[in-house]
Coordinates of C-alpha atoms and ligand atoms in Angstrom, one line a residue:
X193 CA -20.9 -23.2 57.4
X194 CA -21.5 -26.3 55.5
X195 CA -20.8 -29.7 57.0
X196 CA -17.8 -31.9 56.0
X197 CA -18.8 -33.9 52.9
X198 CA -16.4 -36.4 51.1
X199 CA -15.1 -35.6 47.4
X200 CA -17.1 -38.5 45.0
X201 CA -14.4 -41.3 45.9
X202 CA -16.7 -44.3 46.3
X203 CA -13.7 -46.5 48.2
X204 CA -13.4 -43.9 51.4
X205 CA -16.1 -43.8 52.9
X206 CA -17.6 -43.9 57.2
X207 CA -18.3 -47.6 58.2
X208 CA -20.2 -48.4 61.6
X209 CA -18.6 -45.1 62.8
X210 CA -15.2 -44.9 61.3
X211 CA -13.6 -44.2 58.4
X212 CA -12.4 -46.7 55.9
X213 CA -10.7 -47.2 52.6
X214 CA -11.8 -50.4 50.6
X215 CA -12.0 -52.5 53.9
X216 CA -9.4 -51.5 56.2
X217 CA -9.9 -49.1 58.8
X218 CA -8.0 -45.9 59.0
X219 CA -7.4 -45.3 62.5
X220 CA -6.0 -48.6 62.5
X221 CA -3.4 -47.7 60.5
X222 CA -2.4 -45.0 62.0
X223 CA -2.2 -46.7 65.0
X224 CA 0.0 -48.8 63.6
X225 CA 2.1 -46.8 61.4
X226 CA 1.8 -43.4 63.1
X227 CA 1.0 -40.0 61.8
X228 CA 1.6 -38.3 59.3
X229 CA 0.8 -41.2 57.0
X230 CA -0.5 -41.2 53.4
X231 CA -2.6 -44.3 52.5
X232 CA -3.8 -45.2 48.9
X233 CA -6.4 -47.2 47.4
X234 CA -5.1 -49.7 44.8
X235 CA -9.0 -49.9 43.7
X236 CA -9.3 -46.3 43.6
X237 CA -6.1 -45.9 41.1
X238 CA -7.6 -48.7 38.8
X239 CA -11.1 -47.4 38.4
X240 CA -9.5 -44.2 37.9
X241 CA -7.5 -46.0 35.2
X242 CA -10.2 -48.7 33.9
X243 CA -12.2 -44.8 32.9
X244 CA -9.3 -44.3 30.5
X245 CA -9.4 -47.4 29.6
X246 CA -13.0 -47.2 28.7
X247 CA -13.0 -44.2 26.7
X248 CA -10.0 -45.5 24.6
X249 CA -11.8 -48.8 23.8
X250 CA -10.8 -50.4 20.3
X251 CA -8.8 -47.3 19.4
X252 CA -5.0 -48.0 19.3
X253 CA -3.6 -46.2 22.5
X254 CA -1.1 -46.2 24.7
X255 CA -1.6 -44.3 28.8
X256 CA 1.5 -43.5 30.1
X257 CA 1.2 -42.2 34.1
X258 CA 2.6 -39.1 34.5
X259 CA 4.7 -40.5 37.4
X260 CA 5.2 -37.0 38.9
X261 CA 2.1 -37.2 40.4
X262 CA 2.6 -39.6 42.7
X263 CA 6.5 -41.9 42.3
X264 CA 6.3 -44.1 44.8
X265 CA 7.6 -47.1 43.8
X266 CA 4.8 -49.7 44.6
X267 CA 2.5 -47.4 42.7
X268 CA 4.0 -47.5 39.7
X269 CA 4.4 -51.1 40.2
X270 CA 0.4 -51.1 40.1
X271 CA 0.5 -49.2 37.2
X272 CA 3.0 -51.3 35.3
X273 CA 1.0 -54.2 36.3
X274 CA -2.0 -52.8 34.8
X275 CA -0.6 -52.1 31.2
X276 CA 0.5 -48.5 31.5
X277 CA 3.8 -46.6 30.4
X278 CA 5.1 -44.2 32.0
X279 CA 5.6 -39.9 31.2
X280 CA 8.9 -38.8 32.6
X281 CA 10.3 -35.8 33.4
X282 CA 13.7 -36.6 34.7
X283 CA 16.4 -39.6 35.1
X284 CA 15.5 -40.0 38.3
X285 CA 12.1 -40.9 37.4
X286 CA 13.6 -43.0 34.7
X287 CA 15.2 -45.3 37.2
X288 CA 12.1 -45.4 39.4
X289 CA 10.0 -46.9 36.3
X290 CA 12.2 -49.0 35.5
X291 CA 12.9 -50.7 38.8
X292 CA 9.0 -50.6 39.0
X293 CA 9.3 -52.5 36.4
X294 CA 8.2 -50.2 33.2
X295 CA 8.5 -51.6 29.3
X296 CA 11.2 -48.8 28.4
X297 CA 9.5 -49.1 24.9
X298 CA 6.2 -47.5 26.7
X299 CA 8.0 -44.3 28.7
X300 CA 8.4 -41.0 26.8
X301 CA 11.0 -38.4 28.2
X302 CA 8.8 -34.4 28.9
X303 CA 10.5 -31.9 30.6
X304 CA 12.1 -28.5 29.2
X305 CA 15.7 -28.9 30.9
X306 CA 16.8 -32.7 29.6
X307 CA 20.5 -32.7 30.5
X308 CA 22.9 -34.9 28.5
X309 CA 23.1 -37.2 30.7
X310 CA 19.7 -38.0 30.9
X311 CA 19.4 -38.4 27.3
X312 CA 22.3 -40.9 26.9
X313 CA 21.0 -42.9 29.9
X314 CA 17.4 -42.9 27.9
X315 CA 18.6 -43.9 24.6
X316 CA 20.5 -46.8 26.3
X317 CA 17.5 -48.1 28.1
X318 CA 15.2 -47.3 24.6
X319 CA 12.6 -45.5 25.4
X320 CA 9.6 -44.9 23.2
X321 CA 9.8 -41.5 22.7
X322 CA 11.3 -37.8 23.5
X323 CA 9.2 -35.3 24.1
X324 CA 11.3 -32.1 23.3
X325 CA 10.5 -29.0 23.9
X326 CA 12.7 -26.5 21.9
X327 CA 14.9 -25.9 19.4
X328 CA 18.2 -26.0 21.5
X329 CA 17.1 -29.1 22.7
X330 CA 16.5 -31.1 18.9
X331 CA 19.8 -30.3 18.1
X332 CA 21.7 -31.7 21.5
X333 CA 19.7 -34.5 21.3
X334 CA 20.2 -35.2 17.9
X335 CA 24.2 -34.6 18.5
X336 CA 24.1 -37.2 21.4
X337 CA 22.2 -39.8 19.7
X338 CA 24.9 -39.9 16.7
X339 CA 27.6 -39.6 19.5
X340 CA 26.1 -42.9 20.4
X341 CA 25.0 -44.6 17.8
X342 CA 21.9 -44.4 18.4
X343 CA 18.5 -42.8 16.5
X344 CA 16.4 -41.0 18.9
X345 CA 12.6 -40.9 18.4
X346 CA 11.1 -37.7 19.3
X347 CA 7.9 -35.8 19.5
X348 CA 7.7 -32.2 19.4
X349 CA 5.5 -30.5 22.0
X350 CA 3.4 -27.6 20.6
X351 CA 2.3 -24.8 22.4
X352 CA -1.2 -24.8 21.3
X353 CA -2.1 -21.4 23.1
X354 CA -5.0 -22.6 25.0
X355 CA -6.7 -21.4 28.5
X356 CA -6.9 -24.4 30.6
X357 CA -8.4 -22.1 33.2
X358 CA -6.6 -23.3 35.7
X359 CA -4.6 -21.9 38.4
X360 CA -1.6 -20.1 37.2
X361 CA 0.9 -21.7 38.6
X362 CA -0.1 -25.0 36.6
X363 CA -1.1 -23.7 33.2
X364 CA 1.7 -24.6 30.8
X365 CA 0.2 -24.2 27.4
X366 CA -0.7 -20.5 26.9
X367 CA 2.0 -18.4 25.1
X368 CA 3.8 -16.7 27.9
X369 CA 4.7 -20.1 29.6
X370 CA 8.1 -21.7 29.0
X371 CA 7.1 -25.3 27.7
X372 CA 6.9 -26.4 24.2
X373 CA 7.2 -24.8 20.4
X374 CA 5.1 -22.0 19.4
X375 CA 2.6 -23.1 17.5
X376 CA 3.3 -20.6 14.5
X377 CA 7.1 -22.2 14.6
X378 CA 5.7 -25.6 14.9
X379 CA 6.3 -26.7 11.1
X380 CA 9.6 -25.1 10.1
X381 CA 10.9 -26.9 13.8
X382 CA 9.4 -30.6 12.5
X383 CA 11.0 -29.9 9.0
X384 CA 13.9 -29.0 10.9
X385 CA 14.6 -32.2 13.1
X386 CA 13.3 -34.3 10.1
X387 CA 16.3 -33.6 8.3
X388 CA 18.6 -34.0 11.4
X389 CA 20.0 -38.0 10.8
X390 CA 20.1 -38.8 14.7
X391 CA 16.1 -38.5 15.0
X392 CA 13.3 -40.2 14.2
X393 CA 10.0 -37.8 14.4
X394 CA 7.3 -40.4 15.6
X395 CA 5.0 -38.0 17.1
X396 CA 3.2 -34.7 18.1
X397 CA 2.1 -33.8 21.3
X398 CA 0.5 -31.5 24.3
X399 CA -0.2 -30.6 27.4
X400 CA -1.8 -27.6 28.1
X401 CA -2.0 -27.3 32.1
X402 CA -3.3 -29.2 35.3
X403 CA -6.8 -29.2 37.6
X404 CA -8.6 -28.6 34.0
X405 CA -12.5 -29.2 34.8
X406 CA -13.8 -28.3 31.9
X407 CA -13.9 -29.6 28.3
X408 CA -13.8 -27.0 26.2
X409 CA -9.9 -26.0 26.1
X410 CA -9.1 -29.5 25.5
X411 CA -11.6 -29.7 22.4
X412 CA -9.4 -26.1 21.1
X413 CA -5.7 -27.5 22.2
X414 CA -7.1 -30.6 20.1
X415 CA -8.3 -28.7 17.4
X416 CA -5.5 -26.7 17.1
X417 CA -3.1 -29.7 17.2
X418 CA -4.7 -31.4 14.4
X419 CA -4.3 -28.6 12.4
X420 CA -0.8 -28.6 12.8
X421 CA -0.9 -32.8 12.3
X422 CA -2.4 -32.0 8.8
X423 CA 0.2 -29.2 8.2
X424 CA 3.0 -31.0 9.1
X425 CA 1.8 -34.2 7.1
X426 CA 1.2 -32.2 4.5
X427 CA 5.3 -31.4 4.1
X428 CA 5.9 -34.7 4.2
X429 CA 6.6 -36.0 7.3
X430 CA 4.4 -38.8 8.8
X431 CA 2.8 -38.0 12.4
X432 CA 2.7 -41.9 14.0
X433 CA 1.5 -41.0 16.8
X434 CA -0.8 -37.9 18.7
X435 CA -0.2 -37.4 22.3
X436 CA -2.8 -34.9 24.3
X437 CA -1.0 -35.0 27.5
X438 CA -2.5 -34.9 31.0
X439 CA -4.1 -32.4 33.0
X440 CA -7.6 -33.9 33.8
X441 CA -8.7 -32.4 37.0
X442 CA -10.3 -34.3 39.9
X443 CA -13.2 -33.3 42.7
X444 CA -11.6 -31.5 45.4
X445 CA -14.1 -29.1 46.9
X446 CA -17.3 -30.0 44.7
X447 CA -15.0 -29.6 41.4
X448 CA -16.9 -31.3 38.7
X449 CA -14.6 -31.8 35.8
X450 CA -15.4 -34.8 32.8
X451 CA -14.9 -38.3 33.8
X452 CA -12.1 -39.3 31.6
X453 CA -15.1 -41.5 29.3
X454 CA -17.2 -38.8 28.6
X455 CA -14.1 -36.2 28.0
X456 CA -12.7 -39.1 25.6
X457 CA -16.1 -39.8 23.6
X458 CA -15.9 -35.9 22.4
X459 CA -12.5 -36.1 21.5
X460 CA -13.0 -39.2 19.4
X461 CA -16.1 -37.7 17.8
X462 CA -13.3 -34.9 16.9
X463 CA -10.7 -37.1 16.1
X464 CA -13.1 -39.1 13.7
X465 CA -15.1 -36.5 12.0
X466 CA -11.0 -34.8 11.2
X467 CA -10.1 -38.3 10.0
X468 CA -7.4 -38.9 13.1
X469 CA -9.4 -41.5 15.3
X470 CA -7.4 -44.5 14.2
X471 CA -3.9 -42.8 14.5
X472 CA -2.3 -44.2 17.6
X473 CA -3.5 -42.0 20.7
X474 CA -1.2 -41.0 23.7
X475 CA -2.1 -39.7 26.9
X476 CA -0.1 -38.5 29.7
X477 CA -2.3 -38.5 33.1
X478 CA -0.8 -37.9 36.9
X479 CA -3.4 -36.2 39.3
X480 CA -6.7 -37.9 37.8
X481 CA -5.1 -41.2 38.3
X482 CA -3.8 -41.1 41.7
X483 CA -5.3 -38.0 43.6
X484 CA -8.2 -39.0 44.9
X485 CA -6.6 -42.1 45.7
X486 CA -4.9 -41.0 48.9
X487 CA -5.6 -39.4 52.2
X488 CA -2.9 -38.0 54.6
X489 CA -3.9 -39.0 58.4
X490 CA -2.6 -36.4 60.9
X491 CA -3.6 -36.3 64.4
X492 CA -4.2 -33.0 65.9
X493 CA -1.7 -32.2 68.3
X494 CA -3.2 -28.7 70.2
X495 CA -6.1 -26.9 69.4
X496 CA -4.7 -23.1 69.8
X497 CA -8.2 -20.2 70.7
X498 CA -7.5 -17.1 69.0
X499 CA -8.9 -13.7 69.4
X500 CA -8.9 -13.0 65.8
X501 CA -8.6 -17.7 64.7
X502 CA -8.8 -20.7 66.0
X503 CA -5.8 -23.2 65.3
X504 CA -5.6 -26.3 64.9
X505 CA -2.1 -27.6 64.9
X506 CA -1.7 -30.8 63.5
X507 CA 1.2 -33.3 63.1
X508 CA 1.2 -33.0 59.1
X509 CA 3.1 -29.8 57.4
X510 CA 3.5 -28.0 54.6
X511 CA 6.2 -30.3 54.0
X512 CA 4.0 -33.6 53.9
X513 CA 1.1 -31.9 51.9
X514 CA 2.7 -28.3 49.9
X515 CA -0.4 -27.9 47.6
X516 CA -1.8 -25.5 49.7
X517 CA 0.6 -23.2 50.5
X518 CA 2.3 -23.7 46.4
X519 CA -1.1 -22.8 44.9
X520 CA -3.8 -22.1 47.6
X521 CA -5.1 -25.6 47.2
X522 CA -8.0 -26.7 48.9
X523 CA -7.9 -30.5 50.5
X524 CA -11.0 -31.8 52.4
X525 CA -10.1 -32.5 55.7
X526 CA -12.2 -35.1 58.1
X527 CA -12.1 -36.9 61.6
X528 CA -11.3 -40.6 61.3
X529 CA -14.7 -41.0 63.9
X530 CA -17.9 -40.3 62.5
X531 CA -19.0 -38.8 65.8
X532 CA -16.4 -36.3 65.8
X533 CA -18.0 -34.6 62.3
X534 CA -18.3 -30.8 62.4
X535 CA -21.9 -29.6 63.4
X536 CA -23.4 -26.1 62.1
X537 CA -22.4 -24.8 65.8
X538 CA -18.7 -26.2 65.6
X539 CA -16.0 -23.3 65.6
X540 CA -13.9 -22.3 62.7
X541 CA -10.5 -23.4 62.5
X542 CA -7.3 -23.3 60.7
X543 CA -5.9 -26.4 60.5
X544 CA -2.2 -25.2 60.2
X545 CA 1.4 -28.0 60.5
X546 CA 4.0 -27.3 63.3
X547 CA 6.5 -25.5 60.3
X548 CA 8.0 -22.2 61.4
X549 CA 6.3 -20.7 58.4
X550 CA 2.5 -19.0 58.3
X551 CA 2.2 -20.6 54.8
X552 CA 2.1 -23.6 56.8
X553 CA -1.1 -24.0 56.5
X554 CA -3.5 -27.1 55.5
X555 CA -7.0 -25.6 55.5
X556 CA -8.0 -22.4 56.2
X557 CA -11.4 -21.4 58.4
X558 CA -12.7 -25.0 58.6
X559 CA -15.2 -26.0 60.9
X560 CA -14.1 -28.8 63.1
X561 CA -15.1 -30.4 66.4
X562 CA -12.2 -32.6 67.4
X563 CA -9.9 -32.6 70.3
X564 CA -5.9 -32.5 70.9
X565 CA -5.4 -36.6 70.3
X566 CA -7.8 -37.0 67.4
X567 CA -7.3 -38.0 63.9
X568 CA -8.4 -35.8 60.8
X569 CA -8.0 -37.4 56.8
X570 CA -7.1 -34.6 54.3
X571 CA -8.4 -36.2 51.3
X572 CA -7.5 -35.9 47.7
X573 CA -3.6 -36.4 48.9
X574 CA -2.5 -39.1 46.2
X575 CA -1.0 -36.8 43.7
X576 CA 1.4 -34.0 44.3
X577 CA 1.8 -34.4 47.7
X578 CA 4.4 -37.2 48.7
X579 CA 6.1 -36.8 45.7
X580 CA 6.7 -33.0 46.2
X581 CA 7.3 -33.5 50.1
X582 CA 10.9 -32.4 51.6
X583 CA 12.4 -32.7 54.7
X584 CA 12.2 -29.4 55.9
X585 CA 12.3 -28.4 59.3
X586 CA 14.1 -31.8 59.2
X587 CA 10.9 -33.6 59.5
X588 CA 11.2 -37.0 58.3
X589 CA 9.0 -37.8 55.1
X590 CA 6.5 -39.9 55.6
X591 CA 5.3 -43.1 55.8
X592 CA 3.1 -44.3 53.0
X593 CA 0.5 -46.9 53.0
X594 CA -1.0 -49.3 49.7
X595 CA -4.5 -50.3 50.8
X596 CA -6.0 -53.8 48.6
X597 CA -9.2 -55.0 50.0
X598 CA -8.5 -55.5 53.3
X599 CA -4.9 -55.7 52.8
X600 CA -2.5 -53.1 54.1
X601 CA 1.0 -53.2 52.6
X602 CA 3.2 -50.4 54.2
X603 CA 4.9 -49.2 50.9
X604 CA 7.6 -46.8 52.2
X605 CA 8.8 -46.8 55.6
X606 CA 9.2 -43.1 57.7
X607 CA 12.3 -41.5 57.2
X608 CA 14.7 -42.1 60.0
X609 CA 17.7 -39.7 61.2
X610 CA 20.3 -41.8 59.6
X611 CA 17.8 -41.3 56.0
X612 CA 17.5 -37.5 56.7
X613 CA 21.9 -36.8 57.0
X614 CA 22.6 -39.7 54.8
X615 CA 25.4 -38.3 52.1
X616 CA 25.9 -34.9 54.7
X617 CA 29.6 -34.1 56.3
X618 CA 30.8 -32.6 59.0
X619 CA 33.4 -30.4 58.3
Ligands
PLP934 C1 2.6 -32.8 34.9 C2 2.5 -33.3 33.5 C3 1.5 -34.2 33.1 C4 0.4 -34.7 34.1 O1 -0.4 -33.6 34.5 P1 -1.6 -34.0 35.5 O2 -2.3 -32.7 35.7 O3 -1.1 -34.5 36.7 O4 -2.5 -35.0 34.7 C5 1.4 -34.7 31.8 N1 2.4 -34.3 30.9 C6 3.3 -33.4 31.2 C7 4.3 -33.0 30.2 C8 3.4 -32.9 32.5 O5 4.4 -32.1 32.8

């Protein structure tokens, strides 16, 4: 068995024995704040952002945060701060940007299922951009923009029928997935909603899938969009902007996919050499931003000795951390003390939540040598984990943690009972 080792995320890391993020100690904070608790480096999410950044130097560009990765409010407040927009898939996220306080003018609307509603309530606040995703969907929009007065600018998502390799459950741009316009339809649905006199077609746009480590279905999708770009163009109809979605993966268990520089300087090169580098460039990133940013403390509650597996039952579940049991994801799990770092000799373990459920389960056959009482990170917890956590079991949700320097701010308090039946009725 290989010993622990920590994902490449230069602001966790052991200090004189314990382990820190930026400057504060962790076991401190879960002394303080108890356990389960996620905690996120602000310095993390802004180199993760300043690589972006980098690769889209003295292009025209706009990086919208694909908020369901992580919607805690003070972290889209960081990202607000720092320039970003904001990708949205639902009014509820909506009303999160915009009390993190989001330029409406920078959010653009994904999702296949956009109800009515929604759209009114997005048209009011003008957004930037729609990113529809079907037929239906141009023509409902475009009736409830005239209802109101309003002209709604949209993109169309193609389906650029790409393998992002990924794990099934998050690839989204091969053919037999429900998100977007096929790619063969693409024109005749732009010529369509040009026509239509409550939209404005602004843009194109993508997303072919999440976890991607490797470059080359992104150089395809991109190729593949850009012939439609030229297509579509070519009918008349001006593509302002070209948006290539999210879906950069991030080192979870020795993963090695582009840093979001190099990734970009090939694109460009693409972009250029087709004659598209100096259209405006839109990009829609969630996990790469925020992932690696967080770690879920837990203490371990019993070690369980099995005939057939060791358990270790910790105070953090399925419903605090879901990747695992959703997709079979693998998170890095650590002891907060140095000293308590698995050994070749330590026994194997499955580090399993207290969930009546045996897909409660947060690492499987990991070697571990800590004790009922101790305190285990799983790392790589910033994205898709909070924002997908529930209350099952009635567990509260909990508490989360924003980490600056050595500044700790306690961004969402733990659920109480009165949060958990708020809105419920006896009969
Ligand atoms: C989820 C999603 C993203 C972000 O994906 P990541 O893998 O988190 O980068 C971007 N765009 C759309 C439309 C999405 O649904």
């Amino acid at each position: 068995m290989t010993p622990f080792t920590l994902p490449g995320e230069p602001h966790i890391h052991y200090a004189n024995g314990h382990l820190q993020m930026e400057d504060c100690r962790l076991d401190n904070l879960a002394a303080t704040h108890g356990t389960p608790l996620f905690v996120y480096s602000k310095a993390s999410m802004l180199a993760a952002l300043a690589a972006y950044q980098r690769g889209f130097a003295e292009r025209k560009s706009q990086i919208c945060y694909a908020m369901k990765a992580n919607s805690s409010l003070a972290v889209l407040q960081v990202f607000a701060q720092a320039g970003c927009g904001f990708d949205i898939v639902s009014g509820g996220e909506l009303e999160r940007a915009l009390a993190a306080g989001a330029d409406p003018a920078k959010i653009i609307f994904s999702g296949v299922g956009k109800t009515r509603q929604e759209m009114r309530r997005a048209l009011a606040a003008g957004i930037g951009c729609f990113n529809v995703e079907s037929e239906a969907e141009i023509d409902v929009l475009n009736a409830v923009a005239l209802a109101e007065n309003k002209v709604a600018p949209i993109s169309i998502r193609v389906n650029p029928n790409v393998d992002p390799k990924t794990h099934p459950y998050i690839s989204t741009g091969l053919k037999g997935n429900k998100f977007g316009i096929a790619h063969e339809s693409t024109l005749a649905t732009y010529q369509h909603a040009a026509s239509l006199p409550g939209l404005a077609v602004v843009g194109i746009d993508c997303h072919i899938g999440s976890q991607i480590t490797q470059e080359a279905p992104y150089l395809d999708a991109m190729d593949r969009m850009l012939d439609l770009v030229a297509a579509i163009e070519a009918a008349g109809i001006p593509i302002h902007h070209i948006d290539f979605g999210g879906g950069l993966g991030i080192d979870y268990q020795g993963d090695t996919p582009p840093s979001a520089d190099t990734l970009w300087a090939k694109l460009l090169t693409k972009l250029d050499a087709r004659g598209f580098g100096q259209r405006l460039l839109m990009i829609e990133p969630g996990r790469s931003l925020v992932g690696n940013a967080g770690v879920c403390l837990t203490e371990v509650l019993f070690m369980k000795p099995g005939e057939q597996k060791n358990f270790c039952i910790v105070d953090a579940a399925m419903n605090d951390l879901p990747r695992p049991a959703l997709y079979q994801a693998y998170h890095a799990i650590v002891p907060l003390e140095q000293s308590k770092q698995a050994r070749a000799d330590s026994p194997v373990c499955d580090v399993v939540g207290p969930v009546c459920e045996s897909g409660d389960w947060i690492g499987h056959d990991r070697p571990l040598a800590v004790q009922a009482g101790d305190r285990l990170a799983v790392l790589s917890a910033g994205a898709y984990c909070m924002s997908m956590s529930s209350n099952y079991n009635s567990r509260p949700r909990a508490a989360e943690v924003l980490v600056d320097g050595s500044s700790a701010h306690l961004i969402r308090k733990r659920d109480n009972l009165a949060d958990q039946m708020r809105g419920e009725q006896l009969l």
